[in-house]
Amino acid sequence: MKVGVLTGGGDCPGLNAVIRSVVRKGVQEHDFGFVGFRDGWRGALQNNVVPLDVSTVRGILPRGGTILGSSRTNPFKHEDGVRRVRETLAAHDVDALVVIGGEDTLGVATELSRLGISLVGVPKTIDNDVSGTDYTFGFDTAVGIATEAIDRLHTTAESHMRTLVVEVMGRHSGWIALHAGVAGGANVILIPERPFDVDQVCAWVQSRFKINYAPIVVVAEGAVPTDGEMVLRDRTVDEFGHVRLSGVGEWLAREISHRTGTDARTTVLGHVQRGGTPSPFDRWLATRFGLHAIDAVEEGDFGTMVALNGTRIVRVPLGDATARTKKVDLSLYEEFEVFFG
Ligand code: F6P
C-alpha cells in the first residue's frame, strides 16, 4: 500500500514525531511505501510531493515544526480543488492519506472522506480545541512555555509594582490561558468562553496591589469584553474564514492603566508558543497517535481520527470530531476563581 502524509494548519511541536512513527511502523511492520505532501493541502492541490522513507525521518523526533511544511490551504476554496487532489493521489499511486491537522485541516479531511477518499486523521494543535480527544499534542509544550513566561513576569512585575498582562494563543478556546494561568499562579485568567467585565478585572488588580503584590493577568487572544467587541489585529481572513487575532492584551493594559491610574504593560507570547522542541509528553502522545493512525490505515478503518481517551488511544469518527470545537467547560473555569484578585 502507498500512503501519503500531510501536516496542515498552524504548526505545533510534535508534528515530526507523528511523521516519524507513521513511517517507521508503516515501513517496518506493514511494508507500506510513503510520500509526503508539501505544505498541507496545498501540496495535494499543486502536486508538490516529496519522497518519505525511514532515512528521511531519522533524527526528527525532538525537532519542532514539520519537515513537510504547513499552510492554511483549503482545497474547497480552489476551482476544481477536489478533482486536483484526486489527480495528485492517482499520479503517485497513493491509496490512503494520514492527515495531521487541527479543526480546519481535519474539516477538509472529513469532507474528502465523505467524497470517498481513504484517510485517517491525527489531531494536532497547541490550542487543544479538537473535539473527541482529551488532549492534542503541542498543547503541553505551549503550556510549558507560557508557564515559564508567567513565572518570569511575576518577578519583574513585583520589582516595579505594575500589572503585567500576558496574552496567549487560543482563538476559540481558553485551554492554554487556563492551564498556564493556573500553573503560573495568575491573578486573573480571561478566556473566550466567558466574556469579561473590565471593571471586575480592575477590581481584582486593585485588590492585588492592596496586599502589596503585582497582578498578573493572563488573557487568551480570543477573549472578549462583555461591553465591547473582539480586538483584532486586522480584518483579513484566511481560506477558512479566520481573522488574525492579537491585540486584546494591549487594549486591556491600556484600560487597566486608565481606569485604575496604575502602570500596566503587555507581553504577547505569540508564535513562541508554537516553536521549538516538543515536551516529553507531546513526543509520547504524538508517537502513539502515529502508531495507531498507521494501524487504522492497515485495517482500512478510514474516516476516523485517532484520539486520547484517558490513557488509551481510540478511534472516533472524523465527522464527530470536526462538528464542533472543544471549549473549556465553565464549571472547570469557575473552580479557579478563588485565586482571582
Ligand atoms: O490554530 C493555532 C493557532 O496557534 C491559534 O492559536 C492562533 O490564533 C493561530 O494559530 C495563529 O495563526 P498564524 O500562524 O496564521 O498566525
Short mmCIF file of C-alpha atoms and ligand atoms in Angstrom, two decimals:
data_model
loop_
_atom_site.label_atom_id
_atom_site.label_comp_id
_atom_site.label_asym_id
_atom_site.label_seq_id
_atom_site.Cartn_x
_atom_site.Cartn_y
_atom_site.Cartn_z
CA MET A 1 0.00 0.00 0.00
CA LYS A 2 1.19 3.57 -0.69
CA VAL A 3 0.37 6.16 1.97
CA GLY A 4 0.51 9.96 1.68
CA VAL A 5 1.21 12.10 4.75
CA LEU A 6 0.48 15.80 5.20
CA THR A 7 0.58 18.38 8.01
CA GLY A 8 -1.79 21.36 7.74
CA GLY A 9 -2.81 24.50 9.64
CA GLY A 10 -0.72 26.26 12.28
CA ASP A 11 2.31 24.13 13.11
CA CYS A 12 2.95 22.76 16.59
CA PRO A 13 5.67 20.80 18.38
CA GLY A 14 5.25 17.05 17.82
CA LEU A 15 4.32 17.01 14.12
CA ASN A 16 7.65 15.43 13.21
CA ALA A 17 7.22 12.82 15.93
CA VAL A 18 3.96 11.70 14.27
CA ILE A 19 5.51 11.60 10.80
CA ARG A 20 8.37 9.52 12.18
CA SER A 21 6.20 6.93 13.91
CA VAL A 22 3.76 6.63 10.99
CA VAL A 23 6.63 5.95 8.60
CA ARG A 24 8.65 3.71 10.92
CA LYS A 25 5.74 1.41 11.74
CA GLY A 26 4.29 1.59 8.24
CA VAL A 27 7.56 0.51 6.62
CA GLN A 28 8.85 -1.89 9.26
CA GLU A 29 5.63 -3.73 10.17
CA HIS A 30 3.29 -3.26 7.24
CA ASP A 31 5.72 -2.90 4.33
CA PHE A 32 4.00 0.30 3.14
CA GLY A 33 5.53 2.91 0.83
CA PHE A 34 5.17 6.62 1.65
CA VAL A 35 5.16 10.06 0.09
CA GLY A 36 4.79 13.44 1.79
CA PHE A 37 2.65 16.32 0.55
CA ARG A 38 4.34 19.69 0.98
CA ASP A 39 2.55 22.44 2.94
CA GLY A 40 -0.64 20.64 3.87
CA TRP A 41 -3.48 20.54 1.36
CA ARG A 42 -1.53 22.92 -0.90
CA GLY A 43 0.84 20.09 -1.85
CA ALA A 44 -2.09 17.82 -2.70
CA LEU A 45 -3.61 20.62 -4.77
CA GLN A 46 -0.42 21.60 -6.59
CA ASN A 47 1.13 18.16 -6.92
CA ASN A 48 4.03 19.09 -4.67
CA VAL A 49 5.09 15.68 -3.41
CA VAL A 50 8.30 14.54 -1.73
CA PRO A 51 9.67 11.07 -1.00
CA LEU A 52 9.30 9.83 2.56
CA ASP A 53 11.13 6.82 3.96
CA VAL A 54 12.87 5.65 7.11
CA SER A 55 16.04 7.59 6.29
CA THR A 56 14.05 10.83 5.81
CA VAL A 57 12.56 10.58 9.30
CA ARG A 58 15.76 9.81 11.18
CA GLY A 59 16.61 12.35 13.90
CA ILE A 60 13.37 14.33 13.67
CA LEU A 61 11.67 13.17 16.91
CA PRO A 62 12.79 16.18 19.01
CA ARG A 63 12.59 18.74 16.21
CA GLY A 64 9.84 21.35 16.34
CA GLY A 65 7.94 22.44 13.23
CA THR A 66 7.28 19.99 10.42
CA ILE A 67 9.65 18.59 7.81
CA LEU A 68 6.71 18.62 5.36
CA GLY A 69 5.81 22.30 5.81
CA SER A 70 2.31 23.57 6.53
CA SER A 71 -0.27 26.04 5.22
CA ARG A 72 -3.87 27.04 5.74
CA THR A 73 -4.91 25.97 2.22
CA ASN A 74 -8.50 24.84 1.76
CA PRO A 75 -8.98 22.80 -1.45
CA PHE A 76 -12.72 23.56 -1.38
CA LYS A 77 -11.90 27.25 -1.94
CA HIS A 78 -10.00 26.50 -5.15
CA GLU A 79 -11.53 25.85 -8.53
CA ASP A 80 -11.65 22.11 -9.19
CA GLY A 81 -9.89 21.61 -5.86
CA VAL A 82 -11.24 18.13 -5.16
CA ARG A 83 -10.52 16.91 -8.69
CA ARG A 84 -6.96 18.23 -8.44
CA VAL A 85 -6.42 16.48 -5.10
CA ARG A 86 -7.69 13.21 -6.60
CA GLU A 87 -5.35 13.65 -9.59
CA THR A 88 -2.33 14.12 -7.34
CA LEU A 89 -3.21 11.00 -5.36
CA ALA A 90 -3.64 9.00 -8.58
CA ALA A 91 -0.41 10.35 -10.10
CA HIS A 92 1.56 8.99 -7.14
CA ASP A 93 -0.48 5.79 -6.68
CA VAL A 94 -1.48 6.91 -3.21
CA ASP A 95 -4.08 4.55 -1.71
CA ALA A 96 -4.64 6.34 1.59
CA LEU A 97 -3.73 9.50 3.49
CA VAL A 98 -2.68 10.25 7.04
CA VAL A 99 -3.85 13.82 7.65
CA ILE A 100 -2.28 15.58 10.65
CA GLY A 101 -4.14 18.77 11.48
CA GLY A 102 -6.48 20.79 13.64
CA GLU A 103 -10.13 21.69 13.16
CA ASP A 104 -9.68 23.18 9.66
CA THR A 105 -7.34 20.62 8.09
CA LEU A 106 -9.39 17.80 9.62
CA GLY A 107 -12.60 19.53 8.49
CA VAL A 108 -11.35 19.26 4.90
CA ALA A 109 -10.40 15.63 5.59
CA THR A 110 -13.95 14.96 6.81
CA GLU A 111 -15.44 16.29 3.57
CA LEU A 112 -12.93 14.44 1.37
CA SER A 113 -13.59 11.25 3.28
CA ARG A 114 -17.33 11.66 2.61
CA LEU A 115 -16.40 12.01 -1.07
CA GLY A 116 -14.69 8.64 -0.98
CA ILE A 117 -11.01 9.45 -0.31
CA SER A 118 -9.45 6.93 2.09
CA LEU A 119 -7.86 8.74 5.02
CA VAL A 120 -7.22 8.74 8.75
CA GLY A 121 -6.91 11.92 10.85
CA VAL A 122 -4.45 12.79 13.62
CA PRO A 123 -5.38 15.74 15.89
CA LYS A 124 -2.75 18.41 16.49
CA THR A 125 -2.85 21.98 17.82
CA ILE A 126 -1.41 23.96 20.67
CA ASP A 127 -4.98 25.21 21.30
CA ASN A 128 -6.21 21.73 22.44
CA ASP A 129 -9.61 22.52 20.93
CA VAL A 130 -10.24 19.43 18.77
CA SER A 131 -13.29 17.51 19.99
CA GLY A 132 -13.21 13.77 20.62
CA THR A 133 -9.73 13.69 22.18
CA ASP A 134 -8.76 14.54 25.75
CA TYR A 135 -5.58 16.24 24.50
CA THR A 136 -3.90 17.21 21.26
CA PHE A 137 -0.11 17.15 21.06
CA GLY A 138 1.54 20.58 21.02
CA PHE A 139 -0.65 21.79 23.87
CA ASP A 140 1.59 20.55 26.68
CA THR A 141 4.64 22.24 25.15
CA ALA A 142 2.77 25.53 24.70
CA VAL A 143 1.52 25.45 28.30
CA GLY A 144 5.10 24.84 29.49
CA ILE A 145 6.40 27.83 27.52
CA ALA A 146 3.58 30.10 28.72
CA THR A 147 4.02 28.98 32.34
CA GLU A 148 7.73 29.71 32.26
CA ALA A 149 6.98 33.17 30.84
CA ILE A 150 4.45 33.86 33.62
CA ASP A 151 6.96 32.75 36.28
CA ARG A 152 9.47 35.24 34.88
CA LEU A 153 6.93 38.03 34.60
CA HIS A 154 5.99 37.71 38.30
CA THR A 155 9.44 38.85 39.44
CA THR A 156 9.70 41.86 37.15
CA ALA A 157 6.09 42.86 37.90
CA GLU A 158 6.87 42.80 41.65
CA SER A 159 10.02 44.91 41.21
CA HIS A 160 8.03 47.68 39.51
CA MET A 161 4.68 47.13 41.26
CA ARG A 162 2.85 47.19 37.96
CA THR A 163 0.30 44.96 36.25
CA LEU A 164 1.61 42.64 33.58
CA VAL A 165 -0.92 41.36 31.06
CA VAL A 166 0.16 38.16 29.28
CA GLU A 167 -1.62 37.43 26.00
CA VAL A 168 -1.54 33.76 24.98
CA MET A 169 -2.91 31.95 21.93
CA GLY A 170 -6.38 30.48 21.88
CA ARG A 171 -8.74 31.61 19.19
CA HIS A 172 -11.98 29.95 20.31
CA SER A 173 -10.92 28.24 23.48
CA GLY A 174 -9.04 29.18 26.63
CA TRP A 175 -7.19 25.94 27.30
CA ILE A 176 -3.70 27.46 27.17
CA ALA A 177 -4.76 30.50 29.21
CA LEU A 178 -6.43 28.35 31.87
CA HIS A 179 -3.69 25.72 32.24
CA ALA A 180 -0.76 28.16 32.10
CA GLY A 181 -2.61 30.73 34.22
CA VAL A 182 -3.32 28.19 36.95
CA ALA A 183 0.18 26.68 36.78
CA GLY A 184 1.78 30.15 36.84
CA GLY A 185 -0.37 31.50 39.67
CA ALA A 186 -2.02 34.27 37.63
CA ASN A 187 -4.37 36.63 39.48
CA VAL A 188 -6.82 36.93 36.61
CA ILE A 189 -7.45 34.46 33.74
CA LEU A 190 -9.63 35.52 30.81
CA ILE A 191 -10.87 33.01 28.23
CA PRO A 192 -13.02 33.24 25.07
CA GLU A 193 -15.73 31.05 26.62
CA ARG A 194 -16.53 33.65 29.32
CA PRO A 195 -16.85 37.34 28.26
CA PHE A 196 -15.09 39.51 30.84
CA ASP A 197 -16.10 42.69 32.65
CA VAL A 198 -13.22 45.22 32.58
CA ASP A 199 -14.37 46.84 35.85
CA GLN A 200 -14.22 43.43 37.55
CA VAL A 201 -10.70 42.89 36.16
CA CYS A 202 -9.69 46.31 37.54
CA ALA A 203 -11.17 45.43 40.96
CA TRP A 204 -9.09 42.23 41.03
CA VAL A 205 -5.99 44.21 40.00
CA GLN A 206 -6.54 46.73 42.79
CA SER A 207 -7.13 44.10 45.45
CA ARG A 208 -3.79 42.56 44.46
CA PHE A 209 -2.00 45.88 44.82
CA LYS A 210 -3.60 46.35 48.26
CA ILE A 211 -1.74 43.35 49.64
CA ASN A 212 1.49 44.57 48.03
CA TYR A 213 1.67 42.09 45.21
CA ALA A 214 1.77 42.88 41.48
CA PRO A 215 -1.08 41.44 39.39
CA ILE A 216 -0.50 39.04 36.50
CA VAL A 217 -3.44 38.92 34.09
CA VAL A 218 -3.46 36.06 31.56
CA VAL A 219 -5.73 36.68 28.59
CA ALA A 220 -6.43 34.39 25.63
CA GLU A 221 -6.23 36.20 22.28
CA GLY A 222 -9.89 35.34 21.59
CA ALA A 223 -11.26 36.68 24.91
CA VAL A 224 -13.95 39.33 24.53
CA PRO A 225 -15.09 42.13 26.90
CA THR A 226 -18.78 41.98 27.83
CA ASP A 227 -19.41 45.51 26.64
CA GLY A 228 -17.21 45.52 23.54
CA GLU A 229 -16.06 43.58 20.50
CA MET A 230 -13.24 41.15 19.88
CA VAL A 231 -9.97 43.08 19.46
CA LEU A 232 -8.43 42.24 16.08
CA ARG A 233 -5.05 42.91 14.56
CA ASP A 234 -6.58 43.26 11.10
CA ARG A 235 -9.64 42.06 9.23
CA THR A 236 -8.01 39.86 6.58
CA VAL A 237 -9.33 36.32 6.65
CA ASP A 238 -7.63 33.05 5.71
CA GLU A 239 -9.17 30.35 3.48
CA PHE A 240 -11.12 29.02 6.44
CA GLY A 241 -12.64 32.44 7.23
CA HIS A 242 -10.49 33.14 10.32
CA VAL A 243 -9.36 36.68 11.10
CA ARG A 244 -5.89 37.31 12.59
CA LEU A 245 -6.24 37.76 16.32
CA SER A 246 -3.99 39.50 18.88
CA GLY A 247 -4.46 42.93 20.35
CA VAL A 248 -6.68 42.24 23.36
CA GLY A 249 -3.64 42.25 25.69
CA GLU A 250 -2.52 45.75 24.63
CA TRP A 251 -6.07 47.03 24.79
CA LEU A 252 -6.67 45.59 28.26
CA ALA A 253 -3.42 47.01 29.71
CA ARG A 254 -4.45 50.48 28.45
CA GLU A 255 -7.89 50.10 30.04
CA ILE A 256 -6.40 48.93 33.37
CA SER A 257 -3.97 51.86 33.41
CA HIS A 258 -6.65 54.35 32.51
CA ARG A 259 -9.30 53.07 34.95
CA THR A 260 -7.02 52.42 37.97
CA GLY A 261 -4.37 55.09 37.45
CA THR A 262 -1.64 52.43 37.84
CA ASP A 263 1.04 51.23 35.47
CA ALA A 264 0.27 48.22 33.22
CA ARG A 265 2.24 46.58 30.40
CA THR A 266 1.64 43.71 27.99
CA THR A 267 3.64 40.71 26.84
CA VAL A 268 2.28 38.91 23.76
CA LEU A 269 3.73 35.38 23.65
CA GLY A 270 2.54 34.72 20.08
CA HIS A 271 4.36 32.14 17.95
CA VAL A 272 6.97 31.45 20.64
CA GLN A 273 4.27 29.09 22.00
CA ARG A 274 4.38 27.06 18.78
CA GLY A 275 8.12 26.88 18.25
CA GLY A 276 10.93 24.66 19.41
CA THR A 277 11.28 21.15 20.67
CA PRO A 278 8.19 19.23 21.92
CA SER A 279 7.86 18.36 25.62
CA PRO A 280 8.32 14.68 26.59
CA PHE A 281 4.53 14.31 26.93
CA ASP A 282 3.95 15.70 23.43
CA ARG A 283 6.61 13.39 21.96
CA TRP A 284 4.92 10.46 23.72
CA LEU A 285 1.40 11.40 22.58
CA ALA A 286 2.45 12.23 19.00
CA THR A 287 4.36 8.96 18.72
CA ARG A 288 1.37 6.94 19.96
CA PHE A 289 -1.02 8.79 17.64
CA GLY A 290 1.26 7.95 14.70
CA LEU A 291 1.47 4.26 15.60
CA HIS A 292 -2.30 3.96 15.93
CA ALA A 293 -3.02 6.00 12.79
CA ILE A 294 -0.98 3.68 10.60
CA ASP A 295 -2.72 0.68 12.17
CA ALA A 296 -6.07 2.25 11.25
CA VAL A 297 -4.83 2.62 7.67
CA GLU A 298 -3.69 -1.00 7.61
CA GLU A 299 -7.12 -2.14 8.84
CA GLY A 300 -8.90 0.09 6.30
CA ASP A 301 -10.68 1.95 9.12
CA PHE A 302 -10.99 5.18 7.13
CA GLY A 303 -12.91 8.33 8.01
CA THR A 304 -11.66 8.01 11.59
CA MET A 305 -9.40 10.10 13.81
CA VAL A 306 -7.09 8.71 16.47
CA ALA A 307 -7.77 10.23 19.87
CA LEU A 308 -6.66 10.10 23.50
CA ASN A 309 -9.29 8.80 25.91
CA GLY A 310 -7.85 8.70 29.41
CA THR A 311 -4.64 6.77 28.78
CA ARG A 312 -5.95 4.79 25.81
CA ILE A 313 -5.67 5.69 22.14
CA VAL A 314 -9.04 5.14 20.48
CA ARG A 315 -10.59 5.91 17.08
CA VAL A 316 -13.52 8.31 16.71
CA PRO A 317 -15.49 9.21 13.55
CA LEU A 318 -13.82 12.24 11.93
CA GLY A 319 -17.22 13.84 11.39
CA ASP A 320 -17.92 13.80 15.15
CA ALA A 321 -14.52 15.31 15.96
CA THR A 322 -14.84 18.18 13.49
CA ALA A 323 -18.50 19.01 14.08
CA ARG A 324 -17.60 21.44 16.90
CA THR A 325 -14.57 22.83 18.71
CA LYS A 326 -13.79 21.65 22.24
CA LYS A 327 -14.41 24.51 24.67
CA VAL A 328 -13.41 24.97 28.29
CA ASP A 329 -16.28 23.90 30.49
CA LEU A 330 -17.34 26.90 32.58
CA SER A 331 -17.58 24.81 35.74
CA LEU A 332 -13.88 23.93 35.29
CA TYR A 333 -13.00 27.61 34.83
CA GLU A 334 -15.00 28.56 37.91
CA GLU A 335 -13.01 26.12 40.07
CA PHE A 336 -10.10 28.57 39.86
CA GLU A 337 -11.94 31.84 40.50
CA VAL A 338 -10.96 31.54 44.16
CA PHE A 339 -7.44 32.58 43.06
CA PHE A 340 -8.58 35.73 41.22
CA GLY A 341 -7.83 39.09 42.75
O1 F6P B 1 -4.53 27.37 15.35
C1 F6P B 1 -3.48 27.52 16.22
C2 F6P B 1 -3.08 28.96 16.36
O2 F6P B 1 -1.83 28.96 17.01
C3 F6P B 1 -4.09 29.86 17.09
O3 F6P B 1 -4.00 29.79 18.47
C4 F6P B 1 -3.73 31.22 16.56
O4 F6P B 1 -4.84 32.09 16.60
C5 F6P B 1 -3.35 30.94 15.15
O5 F6P B 1 -2.92 29.60 15.11
C6 F6P B 1 -2.28 31.86 14.61
O6 F6P B 1 -2.07 31.52 13.29
P1 F6P B 1 -0.97 32.09 12.30
O7 F6P B 1 0.20 31.18 12.39
O8 F6P B 1 -1.61 32.03 10.97
O9 F6P B 1 -0.63 33.46 12.76
#
